[in-house]
PDB file of C-alpha atoms in Angstrom:
ATOM      1  CA  UNK A1414     -32.058   2.612  20.901  1.00 87.00           C
ATOM      2  CA  UNK A1415     -32.247   0.940  17.324  1.00 89.00           C
ATOM      3  CA  UNK A1416     -31.322   3.925  15.757  1.00 93.00           C
ATOM      4  CA  UNK A1417     -28.055   4.953  18.315  1.00 95.00           C
ATOM      5  CA  UNK A1418     -26.913   1.453  16.751  1.00 95.00           C
ATOM      6  CA  UNK A1419     -27.217   2.191  13.275  1.00 96.00           C
ATOM      7  CA  UNK A1420     -25.284   5.166  13.815  1.00 96.00           C
ATOM      8  CA  UNK A1421     -22.976   3.556  15.938  1.00 96.00           C
ATOM      9  CA  UNK A1422     -22.145   1.117  13.314  1.00 97.00           C
ATOM     10  CA  UNK A1423     -21.764   3.964  10.763  1.00 97.00           C
ATOM     11  CA  UNK A1424     -18.979   5.429  12.614  1.00 97.00           C
ATOM     12  CA  UNK A1425     -17.063   2.115  13.155  1.00 97.00           C
ATOM     13  CA  UNK A1426     -17.866   1.669   9.720  1.00 97.00           C
ATOM     14  CA  UNK A1427     -16.383   5.335   8.891  1.00 97.00           C
ATOM     15  CA  UNK A1428     -13.252   4.062  11.406  1.00 96.00           C
ATOM     16  CA  UNK A1429     -12.671   1.098   9.428  1.00 96.00           C
ATOM     17  CA  UNK A1430     -12.332   3.079   6.304  1.00 97.00           C
ATOM     18  CA  UNK A1431      -9.803   5.145   7.425  1.00 97.00           C
ATOM     19  CA  UNK A1432      -7.444   2.629   9.218  1.00 96.00           C
ATOM     20  CA  UNK A1433      -7.580   0.311   5.512  1.00 96.00           C
ATOM     21  CA  UNK A1434      -6.269   3.313   3.928  1.00 96.00           C
ATOM     22  CA  UNK A1435      -3.842   3.885   6.403  1.00 95.00           C
ATOM     23  CA  UNK A1436      -2.809   0.287   6.117  1.00 95.00           C
ATOM     24  CA  UNK A1437      -2.327   0.812   2.681  1.00 94.00           C
ATOM     25  CA  UNK A1438      -0.056   3.685   3.152  1.00 93.00           C
ATOM     26  CA  UNK A1439       1.789   2.287   5.790  1.00 93.00           C
ATOM     27  CA  UNK A1440       2.713  -0.775   3.645  1.00 93.00           C
ATOM     28  CA  UNK A1441       3.504   1.461   0.879  1.00 90.00           C
ATOM     29  CA  UNK A1442       5.563   3.591   3.584  1.00 87.00           C
ATOM     30  CA  UNK A1443       3.879   6.780   2.171  1.00 84.00           C
ATOM     31  CA  UNK A1444       5.460  10.026   3.725  1.00 71.00           C
ATOM     32  CA  UNK A1445       7.995   7.839   5.702  1.00 72.00           C
ATOM     33  CA  UNK A1446       5.405   6.323   7.611  1.00 66.00           C
ATOM     34  CA  UNK A1447       7.337   3.672   9.064  1.00 68.00           C
ATOM     35  CA  UNK A1448       9.806   6.077   9.627  1.00 70.00           C
ATOM     36  CA  UNK A1449      13.772   5.998  10.831  1.00 79.00           C
ATOM     37  CA  UNK A1450      15.038   4.065  13.793  1.00 80.00           C
ATOM     38  CA  UNK A1451      13.865   5.323  16.972  1.00 81.00           C
ATOM     39  CA  UNK A1452      15.378   2.225  19.330  1.00 85.00           C
ATOM     40  CA  UNK A1453      17.703  -0.682  19.212  1.00 91.00           C
ATOM     41  CA  UNK A1454      16.440  -3.194  16.692  1.00 92.00           C
ATOM     42  CA  UNK A1455      15.603  -6.179  19.488  1.00 94.00           C
ATOM     43  CA  UNK A1456      13.520  -3.684  21.992  1.00 95.00           C
ATOM     44  CA  UNK A1457      12.052  -2.538  18.449  1.00 94.00           C
ATOM     45  CA  UNK A1458      11.160  -6.123  17.537  1.00 95.00           C
ATOM     46  CA  UNK A1459       9.312  -6.861  20.962  1.00 96.00           C
ATOM     47  CA  UNK A1460       7.553  -3.385  20.953  1.00 95.00           C
ATOM     48  CA  UNK A1461       6.388  -4.096  17.461  1.00 96.00           C
ATOM     49  CA  UNK A1462       5.686  -7.748  18.200  1.00 96.00           C
ATOM     50  CA  UNK A1463       3.575  -6.999  21.317  1.00 97.00           C
ATOM     51  CA  UNK A1464       1.165  -4.603  19.821  1.00 96.00           C
ATOM     52  CA  UNK A1465       0.360  -7.540  16.613  1.00 96.00           C
ATOM     53  CA  UNK A1466       0.503 -10.111  19.754  1.00 96.00           C
ATOM     54  CA  UNK A1467      -2.512  -7.294  21.759  1.00 95.00           C
ATOM     55  CA  UNK A1468      -4.204  -7.369  18.169  1.00 95.00           C
ATOM     56  CA  UNK A1469      -4.248 -10.962  17.181  1.00 92.00           C
ATOM     57  CA  UNK A1470      -5.341 -11.799  20.224  1.00 93.00           C
ATOM     58  CA  UNK A1471      -8.379  -9.441  20.508  1.00 92.00           C
ATOM     59  CA  UNK A1472      -9.505 -10.235  16.953  1.00 88.00           C
ATOM     60  CA  UNK A1473      -9.513 -14.198  17.499  1.00 88.00           C
ATOM     61  CA  UNK A1474     -10.329 -14.072  20.722  1.00 90.00           C
ATOM     62  CA  UNK A1475     -14.039 -12.126  20.355  1.00 90.00           C
ATOM     63  CA  UNK A1476     -14.496 -13.943  16.857  1.00 85.00           C
ATOM     64  CA  UNK A1477     -14.993 -17.484  19.145  1.00 84.00           C
ATOM     65  CA  UNK A1478     -18.568 -18.366  19.800  1.00 83.00           C
ATOM     66  CA  UNK A1479     -17.854 -18.687  23.344  1.00 85.00           C
ATOM     67  CA  UNK A1480     -16.975 -15.520  23.751  1.00 89.00           C
ATOM     68  CA  UNK A1481     -19.869 -14.281  21.648  1.00 87.00           C
ATOM     69  CA  UNK A1482     -21.842 -16.441  23.848  1.00 87.00           C
ATOM     70  CA  UNK A1483     -20.938 -14.240  26.994  1.00 90.00           C
ATOM     71  CA  UNK A1484     -20.495 -10.796  24.970  1.00 90.00           C
ATOM     72  CA  UNK A1485     -23.989 -10.954  23.859  1.00 89.00           C
ATOM     73  CA  UNK A1486     -25.257 -10.521  26.898  1.00 91.00           C
ATOM     74  CA  UNK A1487     -24.055  -7.173  27.289  1.00 91.00           C
ATOM     75  CA  UNK A1488     -24.431  -5.782  24.196  1.00 92.00           C
ATOM     76  CA  UNK A1489     -26.928  -5.753  21.885  1.00 93.00           C
ATOM     77  CA  UNK A1490     -26.535  -8.531  18.970  1.00 92.00           C
ATOM     78  CA  UNK A1491     -27.079  -6.070  16.138  1.00 93.00           C
ATOM     79  CA  UNK A1492     -23.963  -3.922  17.681  1.00 95.00           C
ATOM     80  CA  UNK A1493     -21.832  -7.122  18.083  1.00 94.00           C
ATOM     81  CA  UNK A1494     -20.423  -7.062  14.525  1.00 94.00           C
ATOM     82  CA  UNK A1495     -19.926  -3.174  14.492  1.00 96.00           C
ATOM     83  CA  UNK A1496     -18.012  -3.475  17.893  1.00 96.00           C
ATOM     84  CA  UNK A1497     -15.843  -6.100  16.911  1.00 95.00           C
ATOM     85  CA  UNK A1498     -14.886  -3.632  13.675  1.00 96.00           C
ATOM     86  CA  UNK A1499     -14.441  -1.056  15.778  1.00 96.00           C
ATOM     87  CA  UNK A1500     -11.755  -2.999  18.107  1.00 95.00           C
ATOM     88  CA  UNK A1501     -10.034  -4.673  15.413  1.00 95.00           C
ATOM     89  CA  UNK A1502      -9.592  -1.257  13.691  1.00 96.00           C
ATOM     90  CA  UNK A1503      -8.549   0.516  16.861  1.00 96.00           C
ATOM     91  CA  UNK A1504      -6.229  -2.231  17.444  1.00 96.00           C
ATOM     92  CA  UNK A1505      -4.669  -1.878  13.633  1.00 96.00           C
ATOM     93  CA  UNK A1506      -4.104   1.791  14.065  1.00 96.00           C
ATOM     94  CA  UNK A1507      -2.685   1.437  17.522  1.00 96.00           C
ATOM     95  CA  UNK A1508       0.226  -0.759  15.236  1.00 95.00           C
ATOM     96  CA  UNK A1509       0.808   2.103  13.415  1.00 94.00           C
ATOM     97  CA  UNK A1510       0.603   4.850  15.926  1.00 93.00           C
ATOM     98  CA  UNK A1511       3.266   3.080  17.628  1.00 93.00           C
ATOM     99  CA  UNK A1512       5.481   1.218  14.963  1.00 93.00           C
ATOM    100  CA  UNK A1513       9.131   0.963  15.877  1.00 92.00           C
ATOM    101  CA  UNK A1514      11.204   0.995  12.765  1.00 92.00           C
ATOM    102  CA  UNK A1515      13.492  -1.193  11.836  1.00 92.00           C
ATOM    103  CA  UNK A1516      14.711   0.046   8.698  1.00 90.00           C
ATOM    104  CA  UNK A1517      17.259  -2.284   7.499  1.00 91.00           C
ATOM    105  CA  UNK A1518      16.570  -2.696   3.346  1.00 91.00           C
ATOM    106  CA  UNK A1519      16.255  -6.557   2.809  1.00 93.00           C
ATOM    107  CA  UNK A1520      15.558  -5.668  -0.845  1.00 93.00           C
ATOM    108  CA  UNK A1521      14.819  -2.509  -3.105  1.00 93.00           C
ATOM    109  CA  UNK A1522      13.489  -2.839  -6.447  1.00 94.00           C
ATOM    110  CA  UNK A1523      13.122  -0.027  -9.296  1.00 93.00           C
ATOM    111  CA  UNK A1524      12.300   0.506 -12.580  1.00 93.00           C
ATOM    112  CA  UNK A1525       9.885  -1.582 -14.126  1.00 94.00           C
ATOM    113  CA  UNK A1526       9.991  -4.267 -11.635  1.00 95.00           C
ATOM    114  CA  UNK A1527       8.577  -1.946  -9.185  1.00 95.00           C
ATOM    115  CA  UNK A1528       5.820  -0.902 -11.297  1.00 95.00           C
ATOM    116  CA  UNK A1529       5.118  -4.659 -11.476  1.00 96.00           C
ATOM    117  CA  UNK A1530       5.719  -4.744  -7.333  1.00 96.00           C
ATOM    118  CA  UNK A1531       2.774  -1.963  -7.475  1.00 96.00           C
ATOM    119  CA  UNK A1532       0.697  -3.594  -9.879  1.00 97.00           C
ATOM    120  CA  UNK A1533       0.597  -6.821  -7.208  1.00 97.00           C
ATOM    121  CA  UNK A1534       0.004  -4.508  -4.271  1.00 97.00           C
ATOM    122  CA  UNK A1535      -3.020  -2.885  -5.610  1.00 97.00           C
ATOM    123  CA  UNK A1536      -4.170  -6.827  -6.823  1.00 97.00           C
ATOM    124  CA  UNK A1537      -4.031  -7.757  -3.610  1.00 97.00           C
ATOM    125  CA  UNK A1538      -6.324  -4.343  -2.296  1.00 97.00           C
ATOM    126  CA  UNK A1539      -8.854  -5.413  -5.295  1.00 97.00           C
ATOM    127  CA  UNK A1540      -8.808  -9.332  -3.916  1.00 97.00           C
ATOM    128  CA  UNK A1541      -9.616  -8.244  -0.715  1.00 97.00           C
ATOM    129  CA  UNK A1542     -12.284  -5.680  -1.115  1.00 96.00           C
ATOM    130  CA  UNK A1543     -14.049  -8.307  -3.717  1.00 97.00           C
ATOM    131  CA  UNK A1544     -14.248 -11.186  -1.131  1.00 96.00           C
ATOM    132  CA  UNK A1545     -15.626  -9.004   1.159  1.00 95.00           C
ATOM    133  CA  UNK A1546     -18.356  -8.010  -1.020  1.00 96.00           C
ATOM    134  CA  UNK A1547     -19.026 -11.491  -2.066  1.00 96.00           C
ATOM    135  CA  UNK A1548     -20.425 -12.792   0.674  1.00 92.00           C
ATOM    136  CA  UNK A1549     -21.976  -9.254   1.879  1.00 93.00           C
ATOM    137  CA  UNK A1550     -19.812  -6.536   2.814  1.00 95.00           C
ATOM    138  CA  UNK A1551     -22.574  -4.595   4.261  1.00 94.00           C
ATOM    139  CA  UNK A1552     -22.543  -7.970   6.800  1.00 93.00           C
ATOM    140  CA  UNK A1553     -18.780  -8.357   7.135  1.00 95.00           C
ATOM    141  CA  UNK A1554     -18.676  -4.684   7.858  1.00 95.00           C
ATOM    142  CA  UNK A1555     -21.756  -4.766  11.113  1.00 95.00           C
ATOM    143  CA  UNK A1556     -24.198  -2.019   8.986  1.00 95.00           C
ATOM    144  CA  UNK A1557     -26.716  -4.992   7.623  1.00 94.00           C
ATOM    145  CA  UNK A1558     -27.141  -6.407  11.601  1.00 93.00           C
ATOM    146  CA  UNK A1559     -27.788  -2.594  12.299  1.00 94.00           C
ATOM    147  CA  UNK A1560     -29.651  -1.921   9.272  1.00 92.00           C
ATOM    148  CA  UNK A1561     -31.904  -4.912   9.546  1.00 93.00           C
ATOM    149  CA  UNK A1562     -32.275  -3.988  13.538  1.00 91.00           C
ATOM    150  CA  UNK A1563     -33.563  -0.778  13.178  1.00 90.00           C
ATOM    151  CA  UNK A1564     -35.842  -2.144   9.645  1.00 90.00           C
ATOM    152  CA  UNK A1565     -37.218  -4.934  12.236  1.00 89.00           C
ATOM    153  CA  UNK A1566     -36.253  -7.590   9.765  1.00 87.00           C
ATOM    154  CA  UNK A1567     -35.155 -10.605  11.404  1.00 83.00           C
ATOM    155  CA  UNK A1568     -31.579 -12.273  10.869  1.00 79.00           C
ATOM    156  CA  UNK A1569     -31.302 -14.833   8.259  1.00 79.00           C
ATOM    157  CA  UNK A1570     -29.697 -18.071   9.164  1.00 83.00           C
ATOM    158  CA  UNK A1571     -26.141 -18.453   7.592  1.00 82.00           C
ATOM    159  CA  UNK A1572     -25.967 -20.405   4.130  1.00 87.00           C
ATOM    160  CA  UNK A1573     -22.764 -22.074   2.726  1.00 91.00           C
ATOM    161  CA  UNK A1574     -21.759 -20.180  -0.329  1.00 90.00           C
ATOM    162  CA  UNK A1575     -18.763 -20.134  -2.974  1.00 91.00           C
ATOM    163  CA  UNK A1576     -18.997 -17.381  -5.675  1.00 94.00           C
ATOM    164  CA  UNK A1577     -16.241 -16.601  -7.459  1.00 91.00           C
ATOM    165  CA  UNK A1578     -13.271 -16.246  -5.622  1.00 94.00           C
ATOM    166  CA  UNK A1579     -14.419 -18.741  -2.960  1.00 94.00           C
ATOM    167  CA  UNK A1580     -13.988 -21.497  -5.715  1.00 92.00           C
ATOM    168  CA  UNK A1581     -10.547 -21.079  -6.416  1.00 93.00           C
ATOM    169  CA  UNK A1582      -9.600 -20.494  -2.485  1.00 95.00           C
ATOM    170  CA  UNK A1583     -11.062 -20.956   0.520  1.00 95.00           C
ATOM    171  CA  UNK A1584      -9.980 -17.777   1.934  1.00 96.00           C
ATOM    172  CA  UNK A1585      -9.277 -15.288  -0.636  1.00 96.00           C
ATOM    173  CA  UNK A1586      -9.437 -12.239   2.013  1.00 96.00           C
ATOM    174  CA  UNK A1587      -6.729 -13.408   3.635  1.00 96.00           C
ATOM    175  CA  UNK A1588      -4.656 -14.532   0.570  1.00 97.00           C
ATOM    176  CA  UNK A1589      -5.183 -10.821  -0.664  1.00 97.00           C
ATOM    177  CA  UNK A1590      -3.922  -9.309   2.630  1.00 96.00           C
ATOM    178  CA  UNK A1591      -0.496 -11.449   2.654  1.00 96.00           C
ATOM    179  CA  UNK A1592       0.085 -10.480  -1.144  1.00 97.00           C
ATOM    180  CA  UNK A1593      -0.519  -6.679  -0.219  1.00 97.00           C
ATOM    181  CA  UNK A1594       1.785  -7.006   2.805  1.00 96.00           C
ATOM    182  CA  UNK A1595       4.732  -8.605   0.674  1.00 96.00           C
ATOM    183  CA  UNK A1596       4.333  -6.469  -2.534  1.00 96.00           C
ATOM    184  CA  UNK A1597       6.127  -3.652  -1.945  1.00 93.00           C
ATOM    185  CA  UNK A1598       9.293  -2.665  -3.676  1.00 93.00           C
ATOM    186  CA  UNK A1599      11.299  -1.428  -0.962  1.00 92.00           C
ATOM    187  CA  UNK A1600      11.552  -3.998   1.994  1.00 93.00           C
ATOM    188  CA  UNK A1601      12.816  -3.243   5.084  1.00 93.00           C
ATOM    189  CA  UNK A1602      13.749  -5.694   8.393  1.00 93.00           C
ATOM    190  CA  UNK A1603      10.672  -3.961   9.965  1.00 93.00           C
ATOM    191  CA  UNK A1604       8.184  -4.351   7.539  1.00 94.00           C
ATOM    192  CA  UNK A1605       9.218  -8.063   7.212  1.00 95.00           C
ATOM    193  CA  UNK A1606       8.560  -8.804  10.568  1.00 96.00           C
ATOM    194  CA  UNK A1607       5.063  -7.332   9.991  1.00 96.00           C
ATOM    195  CA  UNK A1608       4.549  -9.852   7.237  1.00 96.00           C
ATOM    196  CA  UNK A1609       5.796 -12.345   9.180  1.00 96.00           C
ATOM    197  CA  UNK A1610       4.049 -12.210  12.313  1.00 96.00           C
ATOM    198  CA  UNK A1611       0.676 -11.267  10.645  1.00 96.00           C
ATOM    199  CA  UNK A1612       1.116 -14.249   8.369  1.00 96.00           C
ATOM    200  CA  UNK A1613       1.512 -16.523  11.778  1.00 95.00           C
ATOM    201  CA  UNK A1614      -1.568 -14.610  12.947  1.00 94.00           C
ATOM    202  CA  UNK A1615      -3.522 -15.162   9.853  1.00 94.00           C
ATOM    203  CA  UNK A1616      -2.649 -18.946   9.688  1.00 94.00           C
ATOM    204  CA  UNK A1617      -3.400 -19.627  13.382  1.00 92.00           C
ATOM    205  CA  UNK A1618      -6.697 -17.607  12.902  1.00 90.00           C
ATOM    206  CA  UNK A1619      -7.895 -19.490   9.816  1.00 93.00           C
ATOM    207  CA  UNK A1620      -7.080 -22.808  11.883  1.00 92.00           C
ATOM    208  CA  UNK A1621      -9.321 -21.867  14.432  1.00 89.00           C
ATOM    209  CA  UNK A1622     -11.499 -20.226  11.783  1.00 90.00           C
ATOM    210  CA  UNK A1623     -12.121 -23.332   9.992  1.00 93.00           C
ATOM    211  CA  UNK A1624     -13.347 -25.729  12.928  1.00 91.00           C
ATOM    212  CA  UNK A1625     -15.822 -23.083  13.467  1.00 89.00           C
ATOM    213  CA  UNK A1626     -16.863 -23.280   9.925  1.00 92.00           C
ATOM    214  CA  UNK A1627     -16.662 -27.331  10.074  1.00 93.00           C
ATOM    215  CA  UNK A1628     -18.802 -27.125  12.794  1.00 91.00           C
ATOM    216  CA  UNK A1629     -21.712 -24.716  11.593  1.00 90.00           C
ATOM    217  CA  UNK A1630     -21.834 -26.183   8.211  1.00 93.00           C
ATOM    218  CA  UNK A1631     -20.658 -29.708   8.796  1.00 93.00           C
ATOM    219  CA  UNK A1632     -20.232 -32.286   5.474  1.00 93.00           C
ATOM    220  CA  UNK A1633     -20.656 -29.283   2.432  1.00 93.00           C
ATOM    221  CA  UNK A1634     -17.915 -27.314   4.213  1.00 94.00           C
ATOM    222  CA  UNK A1635     -15.439 -30.839   4.907  1.00 94.00           C
ATOM    223  CA  UNK A1636     -16.244 -31.496   0.861  1.00 94.00           C
ATOM    224  CA  UNK A1637     -15.562 -28.229   0.271  1.00 94.00           C
ATOM    225  CA  UNK A1638     -12.240 -27.808   1.825  1.00 93.00           C
ATOM    226  CA  UNK A1639     -11.145 -31.207   0.732  1.00 92.00           C
ATOM    227  CA  UNK A1640     -11.713 -29.519  -2.759  1.00 92.00           C
ATOM    228  CA  UNK A1641     -10.403 -26.144  -2.296  1.00 94.00           C
ATOM    229  CA  UNK A1642      -7.317 -25.072  -1.472  1.00 94.00           C
ATOM    230  CA  UNK A1643      -7.039 -22.998   1.632  1.00 93.00           C
ATOM    231  CA  UNK A1644      -5.116 -20.384   1.002  1.00 91.00           C
ATOM    232  CA  UNK A1645      -2.733 -20.511  -2.226  1.00 88.00           C
ATOM    233  CA  UNK A1646      -4.716 -20.476  -5.173  1.00 84.00           C
ATOM    234  CA  UNK A1647      -3.839 -23.749  -7.527  1.00 76.00           C
ATOM    235  CA  UNK A1648      -4.198 -22.765 -11.211  1.00 64.00           C
ATOM    236  CA  UNK A1649      -4.013 -26.294 -12.367  1.00 58.00           C
ATOM    237  CA  UNK A1650      -7.079 -27.560 -10.107  1.00 60.00           C
ATOM    238  CA  UNK A1651     -10.576 -27.018 -10.415  1.00 56.00           C
ATOM    239  CA  UNK A1652     -12.986 -27.305  -7.408  1.00 49.00           C
ATOM    240  CA  UNK A1653     -15.977 -29.295  -7.658  1.00 52.00           C
TER     241      UNK A1653
END
């Protein structure tokens, strides 16, 4: 059973990697992934918002402690995070697969300015990846839990840490996501809808996450929250 869980976690991680690359291609509209219009703008917007709502609700509900207490009666603890990654990857892929384009152009940047925008896109992508490694990439994607279970290593209690980017902003991963989603030389109405809806979900999700972190780490996190901005780095503010 332990080996099965570990193989399962590797499979979930592989899907996560594919969908992450798909996300980058979707945002950059490589190969016209967002494509021409297939339906009226109102219908397209309704379908797209439904897809994003399904992703956001499932993603948030599965992260809540109350859900986890019930969920862990059904699946092994070592497979919980990998399953969370699996459902997130699947629902995000569903958004890309079923996306209804709204190709009205909001802005179209070319020349040197376009390369600057591309630079911001890849900077945001780098922030996302670095953020996952700073607090443990393996644990973030569920590999560490499955590996420790395979070796019979007990789970370590969570520790409050603020390495590197986490001293500039409390949620660098989400900051990187917003930068990556927004930094495109060609912004269409459909892309803008994606950015707006996903940013709204990020803000709601962060509020819920911060409540959970306050319950878990208490005064340490309260002090951290007072000293470090939540999402937008402050260039003239130093965290204690």
